[in-house]
Amino acid sequence: MKRIVVTGAGGSKAINFVKSLRIAPERFYIIGTDCNRYHLELSNSDKKYLIPSCKDPEYVSALNKIIKEEDVGMVCPCPTIEVEAIS
């Protein structure tokens, strides 16, 4: 089973992306991250992490820690601002 991190997991883009993954024939273990604990609860991910905002200097290291600990094969940053922070 492929393991994927979806950032901004409580946002509309991420919620729709996770819905698409759930109906795909291939199975995914989805790890959602968000900096807002209330938004994070909206995510239908298998596991959820509250992480710092992408504007926080600790954002990339927090995300990298999750990627390493969860043996993630793909990261899908959903909010545009997080795409910029990761790249």
PDB file of C-alpha atoms in Angstrom:
ATOM      1  CA  MET A   1       0.000   0.000   0.000  1.00  0.00           C
ATOM      2  CA  LYS A   2       1.409   3.382  -0.972  1.00  0.00           C
ATOM      3  CA  ARG A   3       1.758   5.995   1.736  1.00  0.00           C
ATOM      4  CA  ILE A   4       1.040   9.602   0.863  1.00  0.00           C
ATOM      5  CA  VAL A   5       1.154  12.869   2.806  1.00  0.00           C
ATOM      6  CA  VAL A   6      -1.476  15.460   1.952  1.00  0.00           C
ATOM      7  CA  THR A   7      -0.686  18.898   3.367  1.00  0.00           C
ATOM      8  CA  GLY A   8      -3.372  21.427   4.155  1.00  0.00           C
ATOM      9  CA  ALA A   9      -5.529  18.363   4.755  1.00  0.00           C
ATOM     10  CA  GLY A  10      -8.530  20.313   6.027  1.00  0.00           C
ATOM     11  CA  GLY A  11      -8.784  22.562   2.983  1.00  0.00           C
ATOM     12  CA  SER A  12     -11.196  21.997   0.109  1.00  0.00           C
ATOM     13  CA  LYS A  13      -8.491  20.965  -2.403  1.00  0.00           C
ATOM     14  CA  ALA A  14      -7.080  18.385  -0.016  1.00  0.00           C
ATOM     15  CA  ILE A  15     -10.488  17.063   1.013  1.00  0.00           C
ATOM     16  CA  ASN A  16     -11.426  16.510  -2.640  1.00  0.00           C
ATOM     17  CA  PHE A  17      -8.032  14.961  -3.411  1.00  0.00           C
ATOM     18  CA  VAL A  18      -8.442  12.489  -0.531  1.00  0.00           C
ATOM     19  CA  LYS A  19     -11.961  11.633  -1.753  1.00  0.00           C
ATOM     20  CA  SER A  20     -10.483  10.843  -5.171  1.00  0.00           C
ATOM     21  CA  LEU A  21      -7.809   8.633  -3.624  1.00  0.00           C
ATOM     22  CA  ARG A  22     -10.454   6.764  -1.643  1.00  0.00           C
ATOM     23  CA  ILE A  23     -12.399   5.806  -4.780  1.00  0.00           C
ATOM     24  CA  ALA A  24      -9.301   4.869  -6.788  1.00  0.00           C
ATOM     25  CA  PRO A  25      -8.779   1.132  -7.435  1.00  0.00           C
ATOM     26  CA  GLU A  26      -5.360   1.287  -5.760  1.00  0.00           C
ATOM     27  CA  ARG A  27      -5.302   1.578  -1.962  1.00  0.00           C
ATOM     28  CA  PHE A  28      -3.462   4.412  -0.247  1.00  0.00           C
ATOM     29  CA  TYR A  29      -2.573   5.089   3.365  1.00  0.00           C
ATOM     30  CA  ILE A  30      -3.210   8.816   3.654  1.00  0.00           C
ATOM     31  CA  ILE A  31      -1.456  11.004   6.189  1.00  0.00           C
ATOM     32  CA  GLY A  32      -2.962  14.462   6.542  1.00  0.00           C
ATOM     33  CA  THR A  33      -1.149  17.493   7.896  1.00  0.00           C
ATOM     34  CA  ASP A  34      -2.476  20.933   8.709  1.00  0.00           C
ATOM     35  CA  CYS A  35      -1.467  23.867  10.884  1.00  0.00           C
ATOM     36  CA  ASN A  36      -5.061  24.429  12.022  1.00  0.00           C
ATOM     37  CA  ARG A  37      -6.353  21.799  14.435  1.00  0.00           C
ATOM     38  CA  TYR A  38      -9.976  22.533  13.553  1.00  0.00           C
ATOM     39  CA  HIS A  39      -9.386  22.184   9.814  1.00  0.00           C
ATOM     40  CA  LEU A  40      -7.393  19.000  10.379  1.00  0.00           C
ATOM     41  CA  GLU A  41     -10.477  17.339  11.848  1.00  0.00           C
ATOM     42  CA  LEU A  42     -12.277  17.804   8.506  1.00  0.00           C
ATOM     43  CA  SER A  43      -9.801  15.506   6.769  1.00  0.00           C
ATOM     44  CA  ASN A  44     -10.662  11.883   5.985  1.00  0.00           C
ATOM     45  CA  SER A  45      -7.021  10.837   6.259  1.00  0.00           C
ATOM     46  CA  ASP A  46      -5.922   7.650   7.999  1.00  0.00           C
ATOM     47  CA  LYS A  47      -3.573   9.549  10.291  1.00  0.00           C
ATOM     48  CA  LYS A  48      -3.422  13.254  11.103  1.00  0.00           C
ATOM     49  CA  TYR A  49      -0.594  15.507  12.215  1.00  0.00           C
ATOM     50  CA  LEU A  50      -0.853  19.061  13.479  1.00  0.00           C
ATOM     51  CA  ILE A  51       2.260  20.819  12.196  1.00  0.00           C
ATOM     52  CA  PRO A  52       3.567  24.407  12.200  1.00  0.00           C
ATOM     53  CA  SER A  53       2.449  26.875   9.554  1.00  0.00           C
ATOM     54  CA  CYS A  54       4.479  26.784   6.345  1.00  0.00           C
ATOM     55  CA  LYS A  55       5.652  30.296   7.266  1.00  0.00           C
ATOM     56  CA  ASP A  56       7.258  28.879  10.416  1.00  0.00           C
ATOM     57  CA  PRO A  57      10.982  28.021  10.134  1.00  0.00           C
ATOM     58  CA  GLU A  58      10.225  24.583  11.654  1.00  0.00           C
ATOM     59  CA  TYR A  59       7.699  23.639   8.943  1.00  0.00           C
ATOM     60  CA  VAL A  60      10.052  21.782   6.592  1.00  0.00           C
ATOM     61  CA  SER A  61      11.790  19.872   9.379  1.00  0.00           C
ATOM     62  CA  ALA A  62       8.413  18.859  10.886  1.00  0.00           C
ATOM     63  CA  LEU A  63       7.229  17.642   7.485  1.00  0.00           C
ATOM     64  CA  ASN A  64      10.498  15.785   6.845  1.00  0.00           C
ATOM     65  CA  LYS A  65      10.197  14.059  10.230  1.00  0.00           C
ATOM     66  CA  ILE A  66       6.724  12.779   9.315  1.00  0.00           C
ATOM     67  CA  ILE A  67       7.934  11.646   5.887  1.00  0.00           C
ATOM     68  CA  LYS A  68      10.765   9.676   7.462  1.00  0.00           C
ATOM     69  CA  GLU A  69       8.786   8.202  10.381  1.00  0.00           C
ATOM     70  CA  GLU A  70       5.827   7.187   8.211  1.00  0.00           C
ATOM     71  CA  ASP A  71       7.934   5.884   5.289  1.00  0.00           C
ATOM     72  CA  VAL A  72       6.099   8.149   2.843  1.00  0.00           C
ATOM     73  CA  GLY A  73       6.446   7.663  -0.904  1.00  0.00           C
ATOM     74  CA  MET A  74       4.696  10.838  -2.081  1.00  0.00           C
ATOM     75  CA  VAL A  75       3.836  14.290  -0.756  1.00  0.00           C
ATOM     76  CA  CYS A  76       0.941  16.254  -2.202  1.00  0.00           C
ATOM     77  CA  PRO A  77       1.019  19.855  -0.988  1.00  0.00           C
ATOM     78  CA  CYS A  78      -2.463  21.210  -1.612  1.00  0.00           C
ATOM     79  CA  PRO A  79      -2.359  24.900  -0.664  1.00  0.00           C
ATOM     80  CA  THR A  80      -0.268  26.922  -3.121  1.00  0.00           C
ATOM     81  CA  ILE A  81       1.627  28.548  -0.282  1.00  0.00           C
ATOM     82  CA  GLU A  82       2.782  25.108   0.900  1.00  0.00           C
ATOM     83  CA  VAL A  83       3.908  24.170  -2.616  1.00  0.00           C
ATOM     84  CA  GLU A  84       6.169  27.217  -2.509  1.00  0.00           C
ATOM     85  CA  ALA A  85       7.457  26.370   0.980  1.00  0.00           C
ATOM     86  CA  ILE A  86       8.320  22.783   0.037  1.00  0.00           C
ATOM     87  CA  SER A  87       9.959  23.599  -3.277  1.00  0.00           C
TER      88      SER A  87
END
